[in-house]
mmCIF file of C-alpha atoms in Angstrom:
data_model
loop_
_atom_site.group_PDB
_atom_site.id
_atom_site.type_symbol
_atom_site.label_atom_id
_atom_site.label_comp_id
_atom_site.label_asym_id
_atom_site.label_seq_id
_atom_site.Cartn_x
_atom_site.Cartn_y
_atom_site.Cartn_z
ATOM 1 C CA UNK R 62 3.958 6.884 8.175
ATOM 2 C CA UNK R 63 4.893 7.695 11.904
ATOM 3 C CA UNK R 64 3.632 5.150 15.032
ATOM 4 C CA UNK R 65 0.611 6.155 16.821
ATOM 5 C CA UNK R 66 1.506 6.784 20.041
ATOM 6 C CA UNK R 67 -2.071 6.851 21.618
ATOM 7 C CA UNK R 68 -1.998 4.993 24.824
ATOM 8 C CA UNK R 69 -5.500 3.022 23.894
ATOM 9 C CA UNK R 70 -5.237 3.543 20.075
ATOM 10 C CA UNK R 71 -8.089 3.039 17.665
ATOM 11 C CA UNK R 72 -8.261 0.197 15.358
ATOM 12 C CA UNK R 73 -7.344 2.248 12.489
ATOM 13 C CA UNK R 74 -5.037 3.816 14.335
ATOM 14 C CA UNK R 75 -3.399 0.471 15.673
ATOM 15 C CA UNK R 76 -2.998 -0.410 11.538
ATOM 16 C CA UNK R 77 -1.555 3.216 10.679
ATOM 17 C CA UNK R 78 1.701 2.190 12.759
ATOM 18 C CA UNK R 79 5.018 1.224 11.542
ATOM 19 C CA UNK R 80 4.614 -1.747 12.764
ATOM 20 C CA UNK R 81 1.636 -2.891 11.129
ATOM 21 C CA UNK R 82 3.500 -4.086 8.159
ATOM 22 C CA UNK R 83 0.449 -5.759 6.597
ATOM 23 C CA UNK R 84 -1.476 -2.973 7.142
ATOM 24 C CA UNK R 85 -4.593 -4.568 8.685
ATOM 25 C CA UNK R 86 -3.070 -4.496 12.405
ATOM 26 C CA UNK R 87 -6.633 -4.043 13.891
ATOM 27 C CA UNK R 88 -9.200 -4.767 10.871
ATOM 28 C CA UNK R 89 -11.477 -7.646 10.551
ATOM 29 C CA UNK R 90 -9.181 -10.496 9.517
ATOM 30 C CA UNK R 91 -11.622 -12.591 7.522
ATOM 31 C CA UNK R 92 -12.417 -11.183 3.834
ATOM 32 C CA UNK R 93 -15.237 -12.556 2.070
ATOM 33 C CA UNK R 94 -16.816 -13.076 -1.479
ATOM 34 C CA UNK R 95 -18.450 -9.522 -1.172
ATOM 35 C CA UNK R 96 -15.013 -8.010 -0.246
ATOM 36 C CA UNK R 97 -13.386 -9.813 -3.177
ATOM 37 C CA UNK R 98 -15.212 -8.594 -5.710
ATOM 38 C CA UNK R 99 -14.335 -5.247 -7.126
ATOM 39 C CA UNK R 100 -17.523 -3.270 -8.399
ATOM 40 C CA UNK R 101 -18.862 -3.327 -11.778
ATOM 41 C CA UNK R 102 -18.184 -0.514 -14.061
ATOM 42 C CA UNK R 103 -14.708 0.877 -15.254
ATOM 43 C CA UNK R 104 -15.707 4.630 -15.115
ATOM 44 C CA UNK R 105 -16.966 6.754 -17.385
ATOM 45 C CA UNK R 106 -15.844 10.257 -18.551
ATOM 46 C CA UNK R 107 -17.435 12.427 -21.254
ATOM 47 C CA UNK R 108 -16.004 15.865 -21.970
ATOM 48 C CA UNK R 109 -14.630 18.593 -19.650
ATOM 49 C CA UNK R 110 -17.888 19.946 -19.808
ATOM 50 C CA UNK R 111 -20.185 17.037 -19.836
ATOM 51 C CA UNK R 112 -21.295 14.850 -16.531
ATOM 52 C CA UNK R 113 -18.872 12.047 -14.893
ATOM 53 C CA UNK R 114 -19.345 9.466 -13.010
ATOM 54 C CA UNK R 115 -17.281 6.243 -11.475
ATOM 55 C CA UNK R 116 -18.778 3.508 -9.250
ATOM 56 C CA UNK R 117 -16.027 2.813 -6.488
ATOM 57 C CA UNK R 118 -15.353 -0.819 -5.078
ATOM 58 C CA UNK R 119 -17.919 0.046 -2.295
ATOM 59 C CA UNK R 120 -20.382 -0.039 -5.010
ATOM 60 C CA UNK R 121 -21.187 3.669 -4.500
ATOM 61 C CA UNK R 122 -20.948 5.918 -7.925
ATOM 62 C CA UNK R 123 -19.644 9.113 -7.423
ATOM 63 C CA UNK R 124 -21.199 11.948 -9.822
ATOM 64 C CA UNK R 125 -20.306 15.470 -10.823
ATOM 65 C CA UNK R 126 -21.474 17.909 -13.721
ATOM 66 C CA UNK R 127 -17.774 17.620 -15.313
ATOM 67 C CA UNK R 128 -14.396 15.551 -14.928
ATOM 68 C CA UNK R 129 -13.233 16.109 -11.805
ATOM 69 C CA UNK R 130 -10.148 18.681 -12.146
ATOM 70 C CA UNK R 131 -9.780 19.851 -8.019
ATOM 71 C CA UNK R 132 -8.848 16.233 -7.091
ATOM 72 C CA UNK R 133 -7.733 15.430 -3.360
ATOM 73 C CA UNK R 134 -6.357 12.112 -2.959
ATOM 74 C CA UNK R 135 -4.383 9.894 -0.295
ATOM 75 C CA UNK R 136 -0.913 10.417 -1.262
ATOM 76 C CA UNK R 137 -0.393 7.114 -2.909
ATOM 77 C CA UNK R 138 -3.191 7.295 -4.979
ATOM 78 C CA UNK R 139 -2.359 10.959 -6.002
ATOM 79 C CA UNK R 140 1.055 9.600 -7.088
ATOM 80 C CA UNK R 141 -0.234 6.795 -8.650
ATOM 81 C CA UNK R 142 -2.531 9.102 -10.866
ATOM 82 C CA UNK R 143 0.290 11.347 -11.373
ATOM 83 C CA UNK R 144 2.139 8.494 -13.195
ATOM 84 C CA UNK R 145 -1.063 8.679 -15.518
ATOM 85 C CA UNK R 146 -0.743 11.925 -16.063
ATOM 86 C CA UNK R 147 -3.487 13.227 -13.574
ATOM 87 C CA UNK R 148 -3.087 15.913 -11.044
ATOM 88 C CA UNK R 149 -3.922 16.289 -7.636
ATOM 89 C CA UNK R 150 -4.229 19.260 -6.093
ATOM 90 C CA UNK R 151 -4.166 18.436 -2.804
ATOM 91 C CA UNK R 152 -2.910 15.272 -0.985
ATOM 92 C CA UNK R 153 -2.873 13.742 2.897
ATOM 93 C CA UNK R 154 -0.713 11.041 4.160
ATOM 94 C CA UNK R 155 2.869 10.325 4.116
ATOM 95 C CA UNK R 156 4.370 13.024 1.622
ATOM 96 C CA UNK R 157 7.559 14.639 3.168
ATOM 97 C CA UNK R 158 9.868 13.199 5.334
ATOM 98 C CA UNK R 159 11.283 15.201 8.042
ATOM 99 C CA UNK R 160 14.079 16.510 5.801
ATOM 100 C CA UNK R 161 11.529 18.003 3.696
ATOM 101 C CA UNK R 162 11.722 15.654 0.534
ATOM 102 C CA UNK R 163 9.179 13.457 -0.948
ATOM 103 C CA UNK R 164 8.279 10.620 1.501
ATOM 104 C CA UNK R 165 8.246 6.914 -0.479
ATOM 105 C CA UNK R 166 4.834 6.970 -1.002
ATOM 106 C CA UNK R 167 4.848 10.284 -2.872
ATOM 107 C CA UNK R 168 6.098 8.967 -6.064
ATOM 108 C CA UNK R 169 7.465 10.803 -8.648
ATOM 109 C CA UNK R 170 5.259 13.956 -7.494
ATOM 110 C CA UNK R 171 6.671 17.279 -7.121
ATOM 111 C CA UNK R 172 5.643 17.924 -3.252
ATOM 112 C CA UNK R 173 6.010 21.618 -3.543
ATOM 113 C CA UNK R 174 3.292 21.555 -5.899
ATOM 114 C CA UNK R 175 0.336 19.997 -4.079
ATOM 115 C CA UNK R 176 -1.649 21.316 -1.178
ATOM 116 C CA UNK R 177 -0.897 19.010 1.681
ATOM 117 C CA UNK R 178 -3.669 18.477 4.591
ATOM 118 C CA UNK R 179 -1.904 16.319 6.709
ATOM 119 C CA UNK R 180 1.285 14.604 6.600
ATOM 120 C CA UNK R 181 0.924 12.061 9.273
ATOM 121 C CA UNK R 182 -1.986 9.826 10.730
ATOM 122 C CA UNK R 183 -5.021 11.604 12.068
ATOM 123 C CA UNK R 184 -4.212 15.136 10.367
ATOM 124 C CA UNK R 185 -6.303 16.168 8.057
ATOM 125 C CA UNK R 186 -6.805 20.048 7.706
ATOM 126 C CA UNK R 187 -10.459 20.233 6.796
ATOM 127 C CA UNK R 188 -10.452 24.521 6.446
ATOM 128 C CA UNK R 189 -7.722 23.836 4.089
ATOM 129 C CA UNK R 190 -9.510 21.311 2.173
ATOM 130 C CA UNK R 191 -12.784 23.378 1.766
ATOM 131 C CA UNK R 192 -10.323 26.282 0.295
ATOM 132 C CA UNK R 193 -9.340 23.626 -2.684
ATOM 133 C CA UNK R 194 -13.009 23.674 -3.685
ATOM 134 C CA UNK R 195 -12.648 19.974 -4.474
ATOM 135 C CA UNK R 196 -14.503 18.286 -7.361
ATOM 136 C CA UNK R 197 -13.826 14.328 -5.263
ATOM 137 C CA UNK R 198 -12.086 12.746 -2.515
ATOM 138 C CA UNK R 199 -10.160 9.737 -3.653
ATOM 139 C CA UNK R 200 -8.309 7.123 -1.150
ATOM 140 C CA UNK R 201 -7.511 2.965 -0.813
ATOM 141 C CA UNK R 202 -9.731 1.338 1.982
ATOM 142 C CA UNK R 203 -7.613 -1.768 3.703
ATOM 143 C CA UNK R 204 -11.115 -3.170 5.336
ATOM 144 C CA UNK R 205 -14.313 -4.522 3.763
ATOM 145 C CA UNK R 206 -16.631 -1.463 5.676
ATOM 146 C CA UNK R 207 -15.547 1.561 2.860
ATOM 147 C CA UNK R 208 -13.165 2.701 5.413
ATOM 148 C CA UNK R 209 -11.260 5.686 3.090
ATOM 149 C CA UNK R 210 -7.800 5.103 4.099
ATOM 150 C CA UNK R 211 -6.197 7.975 6.175
ATOM 151 C CA UNK R 212 -9.141 9.858 6.515
ATOM 152 C CA UNK R 213 -10.216 10.591 10.322
ATOM 153 C CA UNK R 214 -12.671 8.712 11.863
ATOM 154 C CA UNK R 215 -13.653 12.087 14.124
ATOM 155 C CA UNK R 216 -13.641 14.164 11.234
ATOM 156 C CA UNK R 217 -15.276 12.363 8.464
ATOM 157 C CA UNK R 218 -18.508 13.855 8.771
ATOM 158 C CA UNK R 219 -17.258 17.374 8.168
ATOM 159 C CA UNK R 220 -15.062 16.560 5.602
ATOM 160 C CA UNK R 221 -17.696 14.914 3.840
ATOM 161 C CA UNK R 222 -19.829 17.712 4.687
ATOM 162 C CA UNK R 223 -17.730 19.751 2.332
ATOM 163 C CA UNK R 224 -19.558 18.278 -0.438
ATOM 164 C CA UNK R 225 -16.788 16.833 -3.069
ATOM 165 C CA UNK R 226 -18.114 12.475 -3.634
ATOM 166 C CA UNK R 227 -15.830 10.043 -1.993
ATOM 167 C CA UNK R 228 -13.910 7.368 -4.348
ATOM 168 C CA UNK R 229 -12.466 4.220 -2.482
ATOM 169 C CA UNK R 230 -10.540 1.722 -4.184
ATOM 170 C CA UNK R 231 -10.269 -1.322 -2.611
ATOM 171 C CA UNK R 232 -6.606 -2.711 -1.323
ATOM 172 C CA UNK R 233 -8.400 -5.127 0.976
ATOM 173 C CA UNK R 234 -7.627 -8.975 0.436
ATOM 174 C CA UNK R 235 -7.189 -9.162 -3.312
ATOM 175 C CA UNK R 236 -4.000 -9.730 -5.932
ATOM 176 C CA UNK R 237 -2.480 -6.958 -6.675
ATOM 177 C CA UNK R 238 -3.471 -7.294 -10.473
ATOM 178 C CA UNK R 239 -6.990 -5.923 -9.585
ATOM 179 C CA UNK R 240 -6.463 -2.707 -7.765
ATOM 180 C CA UNK R 241 -3.877 -1.815 -10.766
ATOM 181 C CA UNK R 242 -6.746 -2.600 -13.254
ATOM 182 C CA UNK R 243 -9.389 -0.479 -11.269
ATOM 183 C CA UNK R 244 -6.744 2.577 -10.365
ATOM 184 C CA UNK R 245 -6.430 2.579 -14.346
ATOM 185 C CA UNK R 246 -9.778 2.858 -14.534
ATOM 186 C CA UNK R 247 -10.111 5.555 -12.309
ATOM 187 C CA UNK R 248 -7.493 7.627 -13.988
ATOM 188 C CA UNK R 249 -9.240 6.892 -17.253
ATOM 189 C CA UNK R 250 -12.328 8.203 -15.803
ATOM 190 C CA UNK R 251 -10.670 11.435 -15.385
ATOM 191 C CA UNK R 252 -9.577 11.899 -18.778
ATOM 192 C CA UNK R 253 -6.116 9.781 -18.666
ATOM 193 C CA UNK R 254 -4.854 8.515 -22.295
ATOM 194 C CA UNK R 255 -4.917 4.861 -20.986
ATOM 195 C CA UNK R 256 -3.997 3.826 -24.552
ATOM 196 C CA UNK R 257 -0.555 5.989 -25.001
ATOM 197 C CA UNK R 258 2.291 3.952 -25.579
ATOM 198 C CA UNK R 259 3.989 5.315 -22.155
ATOM 199 C CA UNK R 260 0.853 3.235 -20.270
ATOM 200 C CA UNK R 261 0.759 0.226 -22.758
ATOM 201 C CA UNK R 262 4.516 0.120 -22.428
ATOM 202 C CA UNK R 263 4.646 -0.301 -19.026
ATOM 203 C CA UNK R 264 1.885 -2.304 -18.127
ATOM 204 C CA UNK R 265 3.896 -4.742 -20.413
ATOM 205 C CA UNK R 266 6.901 -4.044 -18.899
ATOM 206 C CA UNK R 267 4.976 -5.226 -15.535
ATOM 207 C CA UNK R 268 3.730 -8.324 -17.266
ATOM 208 C CA UNK R 269 7.368 -9.387 -17.900
ATOM 209 C CA UNK R 270 8.639 -8.990 -14.760
ATOM 210 C CA UNK R 271 5.600 -11.411 -13.179
ATOM 211 C CA UNK R 272 6.785 -13.468 -16.182
ATOM 212 C CA UNK R 273 10.097 -13.492 -14.472
ATOM 213 C CA UNK R 274 9.316 -13.396 -10.754
ATOM 214 C CA UNK R 275 7.313 -16.890 -12.200
ATOM 215 C CA UNK R 276 9.984 -18.210 -13.490
ATOM 216 C CA UNK R 277 13.091 -17.548 -10.751
ATOM 217 C CA UNK R 278 10.254 -18.789 -7.737
ATOM 218 C CA UNK R 279 9.934 -22.320 -10.464
ATOM 219 C CA UNK R 280 13.605 -22.413 -10.515
ATOM 220 C CA UNK R 281 14.398 -22.133 -6.932
ATOM 221 C CA UNK R 282 11.329 -23.891 -5.245
ATOM 222 C CA UNK R 283 13.338 -23.984 -1.707
ATOM 223 C CA UNK R 284 13.703 -20.813 -1.421
ATOM 224 C CA UNK R 285 11.523 -19.223 1.653
ATOM 225 C CA UNK R 286 11.229 -15.618 2.030
ATOM 226 C CA UNK R 287 9.803 -13.644 4.761
ATOM 227 C CA UNK R 288 7.624 -10.196 4.592
ATOM 228 C CA UNK R 289 8.942 -7.724 7.587
ATOM 229 C CA UNK R 290 8.507 -5.255 9.383
ATOM 230 C CA UNK R 291 11.115 -3.541 12.375
ATOM 231 C CA UNK R 292 9.963 -0.801 15.239
ATOM 232 C CA UNK R 293 11.876 -0.179 18.275
ATOM 233 C CA UNK R 294 10.144 -2.765 20.278
ATOM 234 C CA UNK R 295 8.962 -5.624 18.066
ATOM 235 C CA UNK R 296 9.514 -7.111 14.852
ATOM 236 C CA UNK R 297 6.528 -7.662 12.352
ATOM 237 C CA UNK R 298 6.114 -10.805 10.328
ATOM 238 C CA UNK R 299 3.596 -10.657 7.523
ATOM 239 C CA UNK R 300 1.516 -13.408 6.468
ATOM 240 C CA UNK R 301 0.774 -13.164 2.662
ATOM 241 C CA UNK R 302 -2.925 -13.120 2.691
ATOM 242 C CA UNK R 303 -4.932 -9.967 2.895
ATOM 243 C CA UNK R 304 -1.626 -7.692 1.294
ATOM 244 C CA UNK R 305 -2.179 -7.070 -2.501
ATOM 245 C CA UNK R 306 1.426 -7.632 -2.937
ATOM 246 C CA UNK R 307 2.049 -10.794 -1.130
ATOM 247 C CA UNK R 308 -1.063 -12.678 -2.614
ATOM 248 C CA UNK R 309 -0.063 -11.894 -5.984
ATOM 249 C CA UNK R 310 3.841 -12.929 -5.480
ATOM 250 C CA UNK R 311 2.194 -16.244 -3.803
ATOM 251 C CA UNK R 312 0.117 -16.965 -6.383
ATOM 252 C CA UNK R 313 3.167 -16.529 -8.897
ATOM 253 C CA UNK R 314 4.774 -19.184 -6.881
ATOM 254 C CA UNK R 315 7.053 -17.338 -4.449
ATOM 255 C CA UNK R 316 6.977 -19.695 -0.934
ATOM 256 C CA UNK R 317 6.156 -17.191 2.187
ATOM 257 C CA UNK R 318 6.911 -17.686 5.454
ATOM 258 C CA UNK R 319 3.108 -17.751 6.957
ATOM 259 C CA UNK R 320 2.511 -17.536 10.712
ATOM 260 C CA UNK R 321 -0.345 -19.273 12.242
ATOM 261 C CA UNK R 322 -3.682 -17.880 12.062
ATOM 262 C CA UNK R 323 -3.560 -17.769 15.701
ATOM 263 C CA UNK R 324 -0.615 -16.527 15.749
ATOM 264 C CA UNK R 325 -1.812 -13.640 13.712
ATOM 265 C CA UNK R 326 -4.950 -12.950 15.492
ATOM 266 C CA UNK R 327 -3.516 -9.867 17.733
ATOM 267 C CA UNK R 328 -2.389 -8.481 14.436
ATOM 268 C CA UNK R 329 -6.431 -8.233 12.791
ATOM 269 C CA UNK R 330 -5.126 -11.519 10.151
ATOM 270 C CA UNK R 331 -2.512 -9.405 9.161
ATOM 271 C CA UNK R 332 0.670 -10.313 11.060
ATOM 272 C CA UNK R 333 2.604 -11.686 13.793
ATOM 273 C CA UNK R 334 4.180 -9.729 16.485
ATOM 274 C CA UNK R 335 7.652 -10.865 18.133
ATOM 275 C CA UNK R 336 10.100 -9.629 20.345
ATOM 276 C CA UNK R 337 13.211 -8.875 19.064
ATOM 277 C CA UNK R 338 14.403 -11.930 21.274
ATOM 278 C CA UNK R 339 12.200 -14.422 19.275
ATOM 279 C CA UNK R 340 13.175 -12.494 15.593
ATOM 280 C CA UNK R 341 14.922 -15.876 14.794
ATOM 281 C CA UNK R 342 11.719 -17.983 14.970
ATOM 282 C CA UNK R 343 11.276 -18.367 11.293
ATOM 283 C CA UNK R 344 14.018 -19.757 9.178
ATOM 284 C CA UNK R 345 13.947 -17.675 5.940
ATOM 285 C CA UNK R 346 16.174 -17.433 3.255
ATOM 286 C CA UNK R 347 15.349 -13.652 1.911
ATOM 287 C CA UNK R 348 13.556 -11.383 3.958
ATOM 288 C CA UNK R 349 11.942 -8.444 2.545
ATOM 289 C CA UNK R 350 11.638 -5.180 4.578
ATOM 290 C CA UNK R 351 9.035 -2.768 5.082
ATOM 291 C CA UNK R 352 10.612 0.425 3.464
ATOM 292 C CA UNK R 353 7.902 3.399 4.654
ATOM 293 C CA UNK R 354 9.898 6.018 7.014
ATOM 294 C CA UNK R 355 7.525 4.848 9.828
ATOM 295 C CA UNK R 356 9.154 1.292 10.050
ATOM 296 C CA UNK R 357 13.033 1.369 11.591
ATOM 297 C CA UNK R 358 15.042 0.734 8.054
ATOM 298 C CA UNK R 359 17.706 -2.536 8.309
ATOM 299 C CA UNK R 360 20.940 -0.642 8.221
ATOM 300 C CA UNK R 361 19.576 1.362 11.539
ATOM 301 C CA UNK R 362 18.884 -1.927 13.114
ATOM 302 C CA UNK R 363 20.896 -2.850 16.322
ATOM 303 C CA UNK R 364 19.549 -5.907 18.376
ATOM 304 C CA UNK R 365 21.721 -8.395 17.770
ATOM 305 C CA UNK R 366 19.628 -11.412 16.980
ATOM 306 C CA UNK R 367 18.933 -9.476 13.987
ATOM 307 C CA UNK R 368 22.309 -9.126 12.694
ATOM 308 C CA UNK R 369 22.484 -13.431 13.320
ATOM 309 C CA UNK R 370 20.151 -13.963 11.351
ATOM 310 C CA UNK R 371 21.276 -16.065 7.855
ATOM 311 C CA UNK R 372 19.288 -13.848 5.212
ATOM 312 C CA UNK R 373 20.990 -10.837 6.990
ATOM 313 C CA UNK R 374 24.430 -12.224 7.213
ATOM 314 C CA UNK R 375 24.294 -13.771 3.564
ATOM 315 C CA UNK R 376 23.248 -10.046 2.607
ATOM 316 C CA UNK R 377 19.396 -11.002 1.608
ATOM 317 C CA UNK R 378 17.373 -8.524 2.389
ATOM 318 C CA UNK R 379 15.251 -6.378 -0.107
ATOM 319 C CA UNK R 380 12.897 -3.315 0.464
ATOM 320 C CA UNK R 381 9.115 -3.910 0.437
ATOM 321 C CA UNK R 382 6.674 -1.328 -0.046
ATOM 322 C CA UNK R 383 3.547 -2.505 2.109
ATOM 323 C CA UNK R 384 1.310 0.308 0.286
ATOM 324 C CA UNK R 385 2.265 0.148 -3.332
ATOM 325 C CA UNK R 386 1.695 2.745 -5.667
ATOM 326 C CA UNK R 387 -1.100 1.358 -7.612
ATOM 327 C CA UNK R 388 0.601 2.460 -11.430
ATOM 328 C CA UNK R 389 1.541 -0.041 -13.413
ATOM 329 C CA UNK R 390 5.414 1.812 -14.044
ATOM 330 C CA UNK R 391 5.710 1.829 -9.941
ATOM 331 C CA UNK R 392 4.954 -1.950 -9.697
ATOM 332 C CA UNK R 393 7.654 -3.244 -11.639
ATOM 333 C CA UNK R 394 10.422 -3.022 -9.442
ATOM 334 C CA UNK R 395 8.586 -4.768 -6.964
ATOM 335 C CA UNK R 396 8.611 -7.921 -9.167
ATOM 336 C CA UNK R 397 12.187 -7.585 -10.516
ATOM 337 C CA UNK R 398 13.411 -7.028 -7.126
ATOM 338 C CA UNK R 399 12.256 -10.012 -5.754
ATOM 339 C CA UNK R 400 12.490 -12.210 -8.831
ATOM 340 C CA UNK R 401 15.985 -11.051 -8.434
ATOM 341 C CA UNK R 402 16.689 -11.943 -4.948
ATOM 342 C CA UNK R 403 15.750 -15.131 -5.531
ATOM 343 C CA UNK R 404 17.662 -15.652 -8.759
ATOM 344 C CA UNK R 405 20.619 -14.807 -6.744
ATOM 345 C CA UNK R 406 19.299 -16.135 -3.347
ATOM 346 C CA UNK R 407 21.632 -19.185 -1.871
ATOM 347 C CA UNK R 408 19.949 -21.556 0.931
ATOM 348 C CA UNK R 409 20.625 -20.346 4.036
ATOM 349 C CA UNK R 410 17.665 -21.418 6.476
#
């Protein structure tokens, strides 16, 4: 996800920058009980010729005369649906890298077979969108206001005027298991065979990986983990609140570096910004680094202060995707990589 370069970026624009590792740079920091609720209804699908409806996490019910086939979705949502056998016709958000390859957020999708409506923040080709004759528009939500991720504020009225109902799956201030369940329900409503051995097997692997992570954290209670993201000028340290993966890992017993609420205030409650001179502010044994294309990757960080960090010197740096692809299959590695890192980690902080 490329950096937002506006001199006075919007709240959502700041959120989309690579530095916004927790993804909430300018969104309201404090969720309430309503924000934590997932909305009722698993979504139901009749025969392909019959009516379809799905109640999303805004509490809004999307309806159509038949099960949608012309699906347009944020790339991460499309990647999750792909794992359940549901193919999107169009996508928006980071889909291809500069060399034309699939972005990390595209998962296993063949990006040459989808219409890309916009590959960067603020891009959404409405003409191409309308030409697809979409049946539904699906995205995630990183706030409790019902904002569809990567649907530009300045053109959302024109986008919605095309006529396709919108569906929002919340990834704000809850644990990973909840949006995973909601995405599975959405896939089922769209015709996925959620009882297939492929799906049930992936869910079982996820549960086993969660048990492994819990055991690893229990066996090494002194290991401190920091979630970070790198930009040219700043290093961002995420708190474990608000982010679906970190909230879940914390619930499994992982001990995270936690910036103070005051320090996170400028990051919308998600993260603290540090200068590279102060990158050693928080002792950590393992560092999880943002692997999105918007962020500078560990191998490319040249700052001497980074190279001197004990976790870096010990080779205890692993990848993290702050925008997990919400299929059980894609979330298994998130758990196993952290579990393995904790199992092998030496206390260096």
